[in-house]
mmCIF file of C-alpha atoms in Angstrom:
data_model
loop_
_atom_site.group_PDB
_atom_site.id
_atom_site.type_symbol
_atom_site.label_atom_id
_atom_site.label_comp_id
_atom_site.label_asym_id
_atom_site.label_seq_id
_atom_site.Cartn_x
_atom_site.Cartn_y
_atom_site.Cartn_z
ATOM 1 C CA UNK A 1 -8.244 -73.392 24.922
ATOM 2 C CA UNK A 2 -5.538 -71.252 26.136
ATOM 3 C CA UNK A 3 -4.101 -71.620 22.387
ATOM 4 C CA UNK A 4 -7.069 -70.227 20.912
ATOM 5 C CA UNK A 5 -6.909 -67.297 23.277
ATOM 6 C CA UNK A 6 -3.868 -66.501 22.461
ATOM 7 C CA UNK A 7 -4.251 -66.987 18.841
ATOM 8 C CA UNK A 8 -7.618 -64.420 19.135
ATOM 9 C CA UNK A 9 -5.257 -61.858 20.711
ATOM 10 C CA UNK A 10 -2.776 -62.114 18.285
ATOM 11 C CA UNK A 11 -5.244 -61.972 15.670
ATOM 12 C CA UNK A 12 -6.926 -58.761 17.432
ATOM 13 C CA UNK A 13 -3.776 -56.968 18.437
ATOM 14 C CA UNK A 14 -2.442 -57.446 14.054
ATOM 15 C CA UNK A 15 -5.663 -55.962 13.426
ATOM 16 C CA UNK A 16 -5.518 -52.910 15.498
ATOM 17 C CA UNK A 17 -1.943 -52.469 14.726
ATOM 18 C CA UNK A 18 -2.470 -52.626 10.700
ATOM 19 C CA UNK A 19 -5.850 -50.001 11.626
ATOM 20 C CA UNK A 20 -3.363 -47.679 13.533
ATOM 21 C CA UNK A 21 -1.041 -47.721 10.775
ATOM 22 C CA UNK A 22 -3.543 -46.980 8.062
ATOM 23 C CA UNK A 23 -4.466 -44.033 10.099
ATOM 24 C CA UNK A 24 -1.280 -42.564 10.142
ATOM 25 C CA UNK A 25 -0.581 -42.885 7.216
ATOM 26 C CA UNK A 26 -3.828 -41.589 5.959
ATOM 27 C CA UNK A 27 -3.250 -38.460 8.426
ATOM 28 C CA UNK A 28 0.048 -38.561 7.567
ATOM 29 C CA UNK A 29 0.010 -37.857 3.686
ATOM 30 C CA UNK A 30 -3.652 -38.635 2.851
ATOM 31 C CA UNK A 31 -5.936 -36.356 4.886
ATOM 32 C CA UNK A 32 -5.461 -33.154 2.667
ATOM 33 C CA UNK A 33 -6.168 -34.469 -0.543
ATOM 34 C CA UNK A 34 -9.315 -36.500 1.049
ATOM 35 C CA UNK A 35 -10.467 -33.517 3.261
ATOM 36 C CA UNK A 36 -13.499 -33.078 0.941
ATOM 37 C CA UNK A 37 -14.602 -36.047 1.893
ATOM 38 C CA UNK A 38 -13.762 -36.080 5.390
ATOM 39 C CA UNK A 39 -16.173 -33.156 5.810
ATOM 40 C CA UNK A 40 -18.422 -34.551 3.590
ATOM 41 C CA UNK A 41 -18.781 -37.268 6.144
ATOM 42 C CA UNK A 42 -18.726 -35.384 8.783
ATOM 43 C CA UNK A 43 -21.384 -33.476 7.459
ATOM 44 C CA UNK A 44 -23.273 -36.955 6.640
ATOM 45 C CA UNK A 45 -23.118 -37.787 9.816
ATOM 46 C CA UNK A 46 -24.519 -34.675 11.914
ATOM 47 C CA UNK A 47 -26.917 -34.260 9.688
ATOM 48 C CA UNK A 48 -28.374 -37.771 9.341
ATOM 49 C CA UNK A 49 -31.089 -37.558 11.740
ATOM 50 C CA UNK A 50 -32.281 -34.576 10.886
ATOM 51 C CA UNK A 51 -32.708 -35.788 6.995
ATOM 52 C CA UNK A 52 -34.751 -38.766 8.600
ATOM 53 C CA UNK A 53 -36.869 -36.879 10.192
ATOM 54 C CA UNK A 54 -38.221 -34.041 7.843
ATOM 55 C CA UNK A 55 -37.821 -37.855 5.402
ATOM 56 C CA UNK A 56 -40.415 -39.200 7.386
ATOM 57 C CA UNK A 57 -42.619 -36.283 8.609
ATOM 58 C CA UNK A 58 -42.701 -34.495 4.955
ATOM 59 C CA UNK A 59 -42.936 -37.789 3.120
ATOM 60 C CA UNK A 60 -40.246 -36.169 0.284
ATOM 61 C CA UNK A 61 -37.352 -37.825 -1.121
ATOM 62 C CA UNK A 62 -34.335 -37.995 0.778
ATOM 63 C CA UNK A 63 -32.485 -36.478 -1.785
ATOM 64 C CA UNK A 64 -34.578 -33.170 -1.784
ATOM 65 C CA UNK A 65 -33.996 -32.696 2.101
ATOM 66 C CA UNK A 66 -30.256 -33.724 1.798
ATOM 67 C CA UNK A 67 -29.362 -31.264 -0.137
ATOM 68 C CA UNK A 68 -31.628 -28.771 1.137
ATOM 69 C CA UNK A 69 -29.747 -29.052 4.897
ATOM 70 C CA UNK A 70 -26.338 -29.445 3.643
ATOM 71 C CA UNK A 71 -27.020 -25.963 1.182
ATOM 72 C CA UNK A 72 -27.938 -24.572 4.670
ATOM 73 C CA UNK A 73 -25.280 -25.554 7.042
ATOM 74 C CA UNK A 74 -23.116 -24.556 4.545
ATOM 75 C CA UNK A 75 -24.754 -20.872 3.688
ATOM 76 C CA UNK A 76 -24.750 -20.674 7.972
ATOM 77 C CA UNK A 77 -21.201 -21.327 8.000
ATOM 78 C CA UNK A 78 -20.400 -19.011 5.370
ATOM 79 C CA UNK A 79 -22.348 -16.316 6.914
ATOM 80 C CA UNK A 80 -20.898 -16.851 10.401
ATOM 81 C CA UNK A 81 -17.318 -16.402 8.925
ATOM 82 C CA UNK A 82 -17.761 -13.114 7.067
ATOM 83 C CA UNK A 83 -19.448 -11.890 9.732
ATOM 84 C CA UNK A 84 -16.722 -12.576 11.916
ATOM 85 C CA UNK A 85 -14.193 -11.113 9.297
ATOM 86 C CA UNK A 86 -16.039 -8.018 9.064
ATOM 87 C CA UNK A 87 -16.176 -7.249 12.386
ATOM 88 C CA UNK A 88 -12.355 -7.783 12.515
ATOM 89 C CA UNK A 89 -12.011 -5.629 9.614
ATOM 90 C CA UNK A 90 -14.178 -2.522 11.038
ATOM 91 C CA UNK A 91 -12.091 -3.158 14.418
ATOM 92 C CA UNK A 92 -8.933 -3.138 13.045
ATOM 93 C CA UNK A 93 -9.847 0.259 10.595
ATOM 94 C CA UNK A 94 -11.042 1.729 13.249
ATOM 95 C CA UNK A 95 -7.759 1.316 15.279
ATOM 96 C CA UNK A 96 -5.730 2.401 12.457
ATOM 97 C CA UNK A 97 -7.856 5.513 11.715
ATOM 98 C CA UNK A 98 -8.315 6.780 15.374
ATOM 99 C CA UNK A 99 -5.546 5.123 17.586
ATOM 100 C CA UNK A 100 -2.632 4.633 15.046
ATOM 101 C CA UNK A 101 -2.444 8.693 14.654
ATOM 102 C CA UNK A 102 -2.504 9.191 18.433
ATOM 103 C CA UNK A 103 0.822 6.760 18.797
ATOM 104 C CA UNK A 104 3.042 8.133 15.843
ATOM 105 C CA UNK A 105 4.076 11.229 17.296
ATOM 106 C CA UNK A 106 5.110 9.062 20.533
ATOM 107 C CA UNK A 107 6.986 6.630 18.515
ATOM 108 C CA UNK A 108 8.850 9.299 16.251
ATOM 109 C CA UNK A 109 9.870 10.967 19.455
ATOM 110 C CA UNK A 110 11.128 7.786 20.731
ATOM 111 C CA UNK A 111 12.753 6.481 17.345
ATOM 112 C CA UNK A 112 14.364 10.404 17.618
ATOM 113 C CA UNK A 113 15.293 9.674 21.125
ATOM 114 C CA UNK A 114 16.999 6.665 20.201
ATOM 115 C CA UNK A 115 18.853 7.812 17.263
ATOM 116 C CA UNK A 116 20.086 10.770 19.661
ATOM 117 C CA UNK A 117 21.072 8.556 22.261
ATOM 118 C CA UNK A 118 23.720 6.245 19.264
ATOM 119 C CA UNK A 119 24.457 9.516 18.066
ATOM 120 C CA UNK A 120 26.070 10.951 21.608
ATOM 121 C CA UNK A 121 27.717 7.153 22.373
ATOM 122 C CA UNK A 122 29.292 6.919 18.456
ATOM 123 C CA UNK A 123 30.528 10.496 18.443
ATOM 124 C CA UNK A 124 34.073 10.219 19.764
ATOM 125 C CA UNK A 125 34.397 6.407 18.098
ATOM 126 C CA UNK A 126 36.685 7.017 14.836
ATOM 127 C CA UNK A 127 35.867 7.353 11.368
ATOM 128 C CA UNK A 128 36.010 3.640 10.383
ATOM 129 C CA UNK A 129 33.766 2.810 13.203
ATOM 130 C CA UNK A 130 31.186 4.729 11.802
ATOM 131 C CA UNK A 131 31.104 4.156 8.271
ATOM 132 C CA UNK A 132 31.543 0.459 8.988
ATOM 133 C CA UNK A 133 28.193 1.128 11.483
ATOM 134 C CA UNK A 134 26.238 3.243 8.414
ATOM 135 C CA UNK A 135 27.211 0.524 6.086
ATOM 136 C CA UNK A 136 25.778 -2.019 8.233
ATOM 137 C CA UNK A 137 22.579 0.294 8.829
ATOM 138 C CA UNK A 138 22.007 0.527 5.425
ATOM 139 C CA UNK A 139 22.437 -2.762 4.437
ATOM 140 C CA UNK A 140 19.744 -3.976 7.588
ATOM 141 C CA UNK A 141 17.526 -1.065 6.131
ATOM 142 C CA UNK A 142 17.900 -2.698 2.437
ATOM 143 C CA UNK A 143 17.472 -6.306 3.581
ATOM 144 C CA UNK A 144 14.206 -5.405 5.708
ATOM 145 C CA UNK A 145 12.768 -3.308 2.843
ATOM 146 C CA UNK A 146 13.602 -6.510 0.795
ATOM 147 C CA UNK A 147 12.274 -9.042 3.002
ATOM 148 C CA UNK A 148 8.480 -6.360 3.299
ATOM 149 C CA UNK A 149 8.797 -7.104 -0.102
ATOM 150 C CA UNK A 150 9.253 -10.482 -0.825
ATOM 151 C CA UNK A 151 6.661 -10.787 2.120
ATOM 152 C CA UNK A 152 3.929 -8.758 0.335
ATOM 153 C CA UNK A 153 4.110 -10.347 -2.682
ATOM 154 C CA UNK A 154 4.426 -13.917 -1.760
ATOM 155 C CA UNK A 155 1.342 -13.460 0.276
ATOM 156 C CA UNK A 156 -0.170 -11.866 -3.490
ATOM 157 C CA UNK A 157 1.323 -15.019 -5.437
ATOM 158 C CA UNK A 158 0.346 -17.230 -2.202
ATOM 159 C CA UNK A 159 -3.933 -16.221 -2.440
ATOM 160 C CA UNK A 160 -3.625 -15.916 -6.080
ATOM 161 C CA UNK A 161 -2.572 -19.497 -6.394
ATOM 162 C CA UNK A 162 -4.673 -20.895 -3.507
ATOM 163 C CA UNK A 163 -7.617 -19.076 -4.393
ATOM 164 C CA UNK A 164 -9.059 -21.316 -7.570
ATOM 165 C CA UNK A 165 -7.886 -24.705 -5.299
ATOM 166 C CA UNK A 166 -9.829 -23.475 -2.301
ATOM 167 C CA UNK A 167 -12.641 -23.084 -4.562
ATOM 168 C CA UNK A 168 -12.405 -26.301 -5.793
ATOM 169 C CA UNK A 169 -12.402 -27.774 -2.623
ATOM 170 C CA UNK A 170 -15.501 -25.942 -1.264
ATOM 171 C CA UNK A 171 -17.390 -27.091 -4.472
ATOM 172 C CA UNK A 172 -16.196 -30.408 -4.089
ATOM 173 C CA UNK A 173 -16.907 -30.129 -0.233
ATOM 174 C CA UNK A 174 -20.606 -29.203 -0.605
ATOM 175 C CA UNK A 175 -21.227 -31.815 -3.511
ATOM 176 C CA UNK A 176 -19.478 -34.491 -1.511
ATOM 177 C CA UNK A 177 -21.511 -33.760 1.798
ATOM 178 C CA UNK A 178 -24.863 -33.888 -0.888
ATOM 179 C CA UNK A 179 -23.860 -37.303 -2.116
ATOM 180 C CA UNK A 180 -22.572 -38.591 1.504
ATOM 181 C CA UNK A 181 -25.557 -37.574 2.857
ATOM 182 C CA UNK A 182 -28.392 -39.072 0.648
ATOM 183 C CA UNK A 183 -26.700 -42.550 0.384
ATOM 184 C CA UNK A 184 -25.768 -42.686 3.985
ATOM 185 C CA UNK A 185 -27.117 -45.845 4.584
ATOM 186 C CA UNK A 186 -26.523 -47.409 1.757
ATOM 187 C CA UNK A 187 -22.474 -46.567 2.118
ATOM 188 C CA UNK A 188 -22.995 -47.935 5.682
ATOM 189 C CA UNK A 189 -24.675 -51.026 4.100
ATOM 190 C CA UNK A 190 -21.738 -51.570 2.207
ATOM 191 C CA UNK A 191 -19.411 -50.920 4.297
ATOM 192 C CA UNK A 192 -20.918 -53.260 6.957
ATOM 193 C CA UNK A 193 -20.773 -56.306 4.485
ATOM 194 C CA UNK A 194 -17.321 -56.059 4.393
ATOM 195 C CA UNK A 195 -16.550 -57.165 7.711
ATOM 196 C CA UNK A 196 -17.874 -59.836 10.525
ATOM 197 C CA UNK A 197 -20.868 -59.020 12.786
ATOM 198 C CA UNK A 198 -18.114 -58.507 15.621
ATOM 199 C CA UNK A 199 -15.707 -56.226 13.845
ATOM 200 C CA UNK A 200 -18.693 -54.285 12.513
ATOM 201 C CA UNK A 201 -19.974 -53.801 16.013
ATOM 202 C CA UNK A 202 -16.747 -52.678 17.165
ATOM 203 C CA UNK A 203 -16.702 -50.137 14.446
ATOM 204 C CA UNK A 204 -19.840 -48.844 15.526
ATOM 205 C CA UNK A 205 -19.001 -48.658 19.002
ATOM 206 C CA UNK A 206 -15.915 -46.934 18.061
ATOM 207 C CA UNK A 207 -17.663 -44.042 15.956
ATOM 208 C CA UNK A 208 -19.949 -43.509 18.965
ATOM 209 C CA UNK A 209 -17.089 -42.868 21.038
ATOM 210 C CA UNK A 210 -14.961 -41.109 19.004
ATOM 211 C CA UNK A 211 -18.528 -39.152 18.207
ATOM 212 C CA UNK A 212 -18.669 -38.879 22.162
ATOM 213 C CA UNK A 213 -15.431 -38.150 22.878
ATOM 214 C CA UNK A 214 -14.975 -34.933 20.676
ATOM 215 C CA UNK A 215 -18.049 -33.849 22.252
ATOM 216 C CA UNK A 216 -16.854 -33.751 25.443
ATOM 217 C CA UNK A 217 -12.918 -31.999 24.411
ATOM 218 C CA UNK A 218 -15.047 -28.825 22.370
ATOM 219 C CA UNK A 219 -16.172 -28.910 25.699
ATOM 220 C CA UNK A 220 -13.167 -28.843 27.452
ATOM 221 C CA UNK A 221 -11.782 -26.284 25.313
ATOM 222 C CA UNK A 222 -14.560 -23.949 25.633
ATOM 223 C CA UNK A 223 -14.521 -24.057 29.077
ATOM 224 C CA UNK A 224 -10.257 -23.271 28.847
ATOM 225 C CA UNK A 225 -11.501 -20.510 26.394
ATOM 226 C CA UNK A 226 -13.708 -19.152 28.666
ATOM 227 C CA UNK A 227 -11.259 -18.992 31.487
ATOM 228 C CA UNK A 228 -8.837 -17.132 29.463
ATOM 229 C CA UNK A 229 -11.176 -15.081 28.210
ATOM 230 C CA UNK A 230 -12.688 -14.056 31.844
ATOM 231 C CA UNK A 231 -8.800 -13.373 32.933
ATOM 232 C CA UNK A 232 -8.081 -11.434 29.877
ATOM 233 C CA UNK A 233 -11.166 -9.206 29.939
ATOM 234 C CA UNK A 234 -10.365 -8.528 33.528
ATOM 235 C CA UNK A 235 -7.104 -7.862 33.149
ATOM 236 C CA UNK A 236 -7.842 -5.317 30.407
ATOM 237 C CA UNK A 237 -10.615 -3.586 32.209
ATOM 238 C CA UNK A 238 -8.040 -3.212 34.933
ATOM 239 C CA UNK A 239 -5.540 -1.826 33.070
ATOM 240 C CA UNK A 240 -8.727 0.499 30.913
ATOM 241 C CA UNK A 241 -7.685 -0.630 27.915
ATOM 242 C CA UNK A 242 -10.253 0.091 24.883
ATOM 243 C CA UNK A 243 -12.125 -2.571 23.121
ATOM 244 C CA UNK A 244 -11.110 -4.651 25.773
ATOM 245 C CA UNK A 245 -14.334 -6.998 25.578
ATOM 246 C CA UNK A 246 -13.347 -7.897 21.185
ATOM 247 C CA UNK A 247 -9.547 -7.733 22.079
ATOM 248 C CA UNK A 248 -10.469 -10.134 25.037
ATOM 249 C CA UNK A 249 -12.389 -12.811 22.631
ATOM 250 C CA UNK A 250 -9.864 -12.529 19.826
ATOM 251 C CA UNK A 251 -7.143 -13.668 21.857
ATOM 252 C CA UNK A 252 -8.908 -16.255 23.751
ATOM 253 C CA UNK A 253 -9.920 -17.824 20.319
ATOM 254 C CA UNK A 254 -6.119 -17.228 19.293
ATOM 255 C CA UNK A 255 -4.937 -18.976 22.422
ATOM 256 C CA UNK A 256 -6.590 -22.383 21.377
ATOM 257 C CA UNK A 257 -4.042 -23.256 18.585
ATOM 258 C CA UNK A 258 -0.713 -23.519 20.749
ATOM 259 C CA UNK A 259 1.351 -22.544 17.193
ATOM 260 C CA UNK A 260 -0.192 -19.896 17.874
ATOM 261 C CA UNK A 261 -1.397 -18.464 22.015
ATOM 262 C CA UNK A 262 -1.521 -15.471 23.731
ATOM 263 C CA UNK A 263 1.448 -14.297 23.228
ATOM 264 C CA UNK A 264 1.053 -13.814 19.758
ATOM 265 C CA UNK A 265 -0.706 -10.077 20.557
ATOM 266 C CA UNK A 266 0.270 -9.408 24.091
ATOM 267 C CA UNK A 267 3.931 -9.417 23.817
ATOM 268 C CA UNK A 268 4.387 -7.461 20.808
ATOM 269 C CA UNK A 269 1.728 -5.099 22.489
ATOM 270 C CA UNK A 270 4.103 -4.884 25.625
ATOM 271 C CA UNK A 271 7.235 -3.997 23.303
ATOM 272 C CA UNK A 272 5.325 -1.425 22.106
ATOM 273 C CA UNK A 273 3.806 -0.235 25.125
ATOM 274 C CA UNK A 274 7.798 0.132 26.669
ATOM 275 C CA UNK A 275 8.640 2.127 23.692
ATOM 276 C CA UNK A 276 6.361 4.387 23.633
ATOM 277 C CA UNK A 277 6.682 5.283 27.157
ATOM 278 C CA UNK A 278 3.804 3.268 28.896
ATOM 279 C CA UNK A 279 5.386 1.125 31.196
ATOM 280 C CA UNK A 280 2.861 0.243 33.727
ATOM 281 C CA UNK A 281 0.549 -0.958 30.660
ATOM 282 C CA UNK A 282 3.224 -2.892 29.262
ATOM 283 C CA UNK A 283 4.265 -4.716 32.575
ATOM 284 C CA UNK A 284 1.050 -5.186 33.099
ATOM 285 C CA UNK A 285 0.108 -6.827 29.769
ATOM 286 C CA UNK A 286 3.229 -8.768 30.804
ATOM 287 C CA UNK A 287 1.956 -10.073 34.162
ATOM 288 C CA UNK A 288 -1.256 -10.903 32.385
ATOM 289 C CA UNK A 289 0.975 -13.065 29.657
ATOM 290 C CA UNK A 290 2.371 -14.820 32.468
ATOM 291 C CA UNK A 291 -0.730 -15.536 34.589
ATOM 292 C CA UNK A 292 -2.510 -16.759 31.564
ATOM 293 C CA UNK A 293 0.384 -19.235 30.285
ATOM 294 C CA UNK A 294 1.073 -20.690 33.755
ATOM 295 C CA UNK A 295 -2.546 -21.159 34.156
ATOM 296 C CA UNK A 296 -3.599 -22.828 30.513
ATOM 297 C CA UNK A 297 -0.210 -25.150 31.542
ATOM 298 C CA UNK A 298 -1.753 -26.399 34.654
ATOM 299 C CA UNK A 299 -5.468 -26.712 33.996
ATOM 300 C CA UNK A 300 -5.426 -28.136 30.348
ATOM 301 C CA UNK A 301 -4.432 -31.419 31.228
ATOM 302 C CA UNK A 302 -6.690 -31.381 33.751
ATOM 303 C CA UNK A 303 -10.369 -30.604 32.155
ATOM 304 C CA UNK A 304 -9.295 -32.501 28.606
ATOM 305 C CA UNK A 305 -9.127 -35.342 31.363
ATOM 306 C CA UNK A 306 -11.807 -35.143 32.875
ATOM 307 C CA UNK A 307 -13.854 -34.131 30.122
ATOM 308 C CA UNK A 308 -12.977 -37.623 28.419
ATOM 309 C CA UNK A 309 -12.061 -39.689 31.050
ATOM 310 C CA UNK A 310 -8.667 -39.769 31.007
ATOM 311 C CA UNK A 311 -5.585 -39.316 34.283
ATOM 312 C CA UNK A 312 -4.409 -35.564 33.480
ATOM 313 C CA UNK A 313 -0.460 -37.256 33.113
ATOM 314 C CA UNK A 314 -2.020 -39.368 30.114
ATOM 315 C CA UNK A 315 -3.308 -36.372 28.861
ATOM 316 C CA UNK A 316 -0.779 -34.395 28.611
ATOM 317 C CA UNK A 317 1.727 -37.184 27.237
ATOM 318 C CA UNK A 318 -1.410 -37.816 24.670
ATOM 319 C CA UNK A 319 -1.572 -34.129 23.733
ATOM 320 C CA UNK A 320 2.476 -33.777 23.690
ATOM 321 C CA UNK A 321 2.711 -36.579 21.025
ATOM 322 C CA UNK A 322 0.120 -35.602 19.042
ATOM 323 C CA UNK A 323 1.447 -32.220 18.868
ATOM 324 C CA UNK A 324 4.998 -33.174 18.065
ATOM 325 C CA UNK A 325 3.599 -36.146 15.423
ATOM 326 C CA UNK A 326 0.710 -34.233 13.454
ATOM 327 C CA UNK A 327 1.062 -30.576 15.166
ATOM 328 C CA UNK A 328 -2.718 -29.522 15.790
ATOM 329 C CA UNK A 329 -4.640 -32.070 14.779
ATOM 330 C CA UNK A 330 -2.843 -34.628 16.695
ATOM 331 C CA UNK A 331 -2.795 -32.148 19.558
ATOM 332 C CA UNK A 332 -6.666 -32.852 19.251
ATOM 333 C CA UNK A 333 -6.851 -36.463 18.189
ATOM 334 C CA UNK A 334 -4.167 -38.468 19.938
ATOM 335 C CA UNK A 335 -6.819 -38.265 23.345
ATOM 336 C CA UNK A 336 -9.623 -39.137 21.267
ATOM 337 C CA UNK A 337 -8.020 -41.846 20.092
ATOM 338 C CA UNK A 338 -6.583 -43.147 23.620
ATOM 339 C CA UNK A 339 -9.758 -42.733 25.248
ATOM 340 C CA UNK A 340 -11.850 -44.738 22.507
ATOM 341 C CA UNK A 341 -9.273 -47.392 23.305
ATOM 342 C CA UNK A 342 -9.722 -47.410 26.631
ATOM 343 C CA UNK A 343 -13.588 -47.407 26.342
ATOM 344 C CA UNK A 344 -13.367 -50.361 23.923
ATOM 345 C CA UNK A 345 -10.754 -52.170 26.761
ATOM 346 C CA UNK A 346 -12.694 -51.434 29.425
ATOM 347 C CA UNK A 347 -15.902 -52.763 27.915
ATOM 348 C CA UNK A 348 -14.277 -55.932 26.501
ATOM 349 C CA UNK A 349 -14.362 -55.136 22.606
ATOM 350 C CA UNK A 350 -10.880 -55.539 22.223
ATOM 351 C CA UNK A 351 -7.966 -56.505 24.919
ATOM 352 C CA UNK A 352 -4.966 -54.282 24.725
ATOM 353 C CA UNK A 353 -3.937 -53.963 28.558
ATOM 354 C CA UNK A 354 -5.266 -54.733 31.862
#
């Protein structure tokens, strides 16, 4: 008996292993081509019980409702966007046309101060000294007016490029999430024929956590959001800072993707602030920086675990792999993917530890 056991184990723990290791390697060098998909199934999935319903209350074909809801979702989503990029758009024209003036003349007088200050140090240094030092000023002036260059246009060639893929893609993404979603069951159908009553229930119990589980971390994350966003927009209205309520929800949105964070806008806003003279804003944007980071440190760990269930040291060595394997979407999934384990552990499903 013990032989069998043992064998089962084996059995289970090859499985899992050769699951894993599809995974990764779909993540790995798979996920963008099959993204399309993946949203299409995503899609397929939220929307499934929705399409049953109006199915079963309107008594018209699946198909019609289908793509009615995904045409929708997708119009919302589209609508949501722009209207977010437009609001950016008027908020950042509206900064360059009334506040940009306002800070040139203090940054030419600084630039001037500057330049006066080299001028009285490099006065009494010889000849060579200074050539060698104009040389080398023009040739960082050349190589930054090259590199604004190169910049500019690779972000041109970049969109121009992109642009007909992306379209592609959101075609494809729409058509896919159509098809997905008016043979949902009949994929499922399939899919469940292909393996044993007990893996299949496994499966299923491992899409309702995983369905679970994410869930409860865009929970988590909002509620980190919101706490940087309540510290930022107090911090601002301390210091009177204008706009501070959109400044304060663009950065706490920024400050989810950790390639990204805070200090993205506050520390280049604090370099500016000391040259232009306003030091008590910029130390205090810099205080602000500091209070934020040590805080999102300490407490993400904490609410991701709790959220799904997880110790906040597992967490954070969950998140820290995921991040340094598959940067932002393992920073997401490599919980997810613990805590389903643990689920299916704890309830029996499969037997990985104690």
């Amino acid at each position: 008996m013990r032989l069998e056991t043992k064998k089962k184990a084996i059995v289970n723990i090859v499985f899992y292993a050769l699951i894993i290791i599809l995974a990764v390697l779909i993540f790995k060098y798979a996920l963008l081509w099959l993204t399309p998909f993946v949203i299409g199934v995503i899609v397929a999935i939220v929307l499934q019980r929705p399409v049953d319903w109006l199915t079963k209350k309107t008594k018209l074909p699946r198909s019609v409702w289908s793509i009615t809801l995904v045409i929708a979702v997708f119009v919302a989503l589209s609508a949501i966007v722009g209207l977010l990029f437009f609001r950016l758009y008027v908020e950042a024209s509206g900064f360059v046309m009334e506040k940009l003036p306002q800070y040139m003349p203090v940054l030419t007088e600084a630039a001037n101060n500057v330049y006066s200050y080299f001028q009285d140090i490099l006065k009494d240094m010889p000849a060579s000294f200074n050539d060698t030092l104009e040389s080398m000023s023009s040739s960082i002036s050349a190589t930054i007016t090259d590199t604004l260059t190169s910049v500019v246009k690779s972000v041109g060639t970049y969109a121009a490029t992109h642009l007909p893929g992306f379209l592609i893609n959101f075609v494809v993404s729409i058509i896919a999430c159509c098809f997905i979603t008016k043979d949902y069951y009949r994929i499922t159908g399939f899919l469940e024929r292909q393996f044993s009553p007990e893996k299949w229930e496994i499966i299923v119990e491992t899409k309702g956590h995983f369905t679970k589980n994410i869930l409860k971390m865009l929970k988590g994350y909002g509620i980190i959001m919101f706490i940087t966003f309540s510290e930022l927009f107090v911090g601002f209205l301390i210091m009177r800072v204008d706009y501070a309520l959109i400044i304060a929800i663009l950065v706490a949105v920024i400050d989810i993707f950790p390639v990204l964070g805070t200090g993205t806008v506050l520390i280049p806003w604090a370099v500016i602030d000391l040259i232009t003279g306003n030091y008590s804003r910029a130390i205090g944007i810099l205080v602000l920086y500091a209070v934020i980071t040590i805080i999102r440190n300490v407490i993400e760990p904490k609410i991701i675990g709790d959220q799904v269930g997880l110790p906040p040291l597992l967490t954070l060595i969950a998140m820290f792999l995921g991040l340094q394997t598959f940067g932002l979407v393992g920073l997401f999934a490599f919980p997810i993917v613990l805590i389903v384990l643990k689920n299916l552990n704890d309830t029996g499903k499969i037997k990985i530890w104690k």
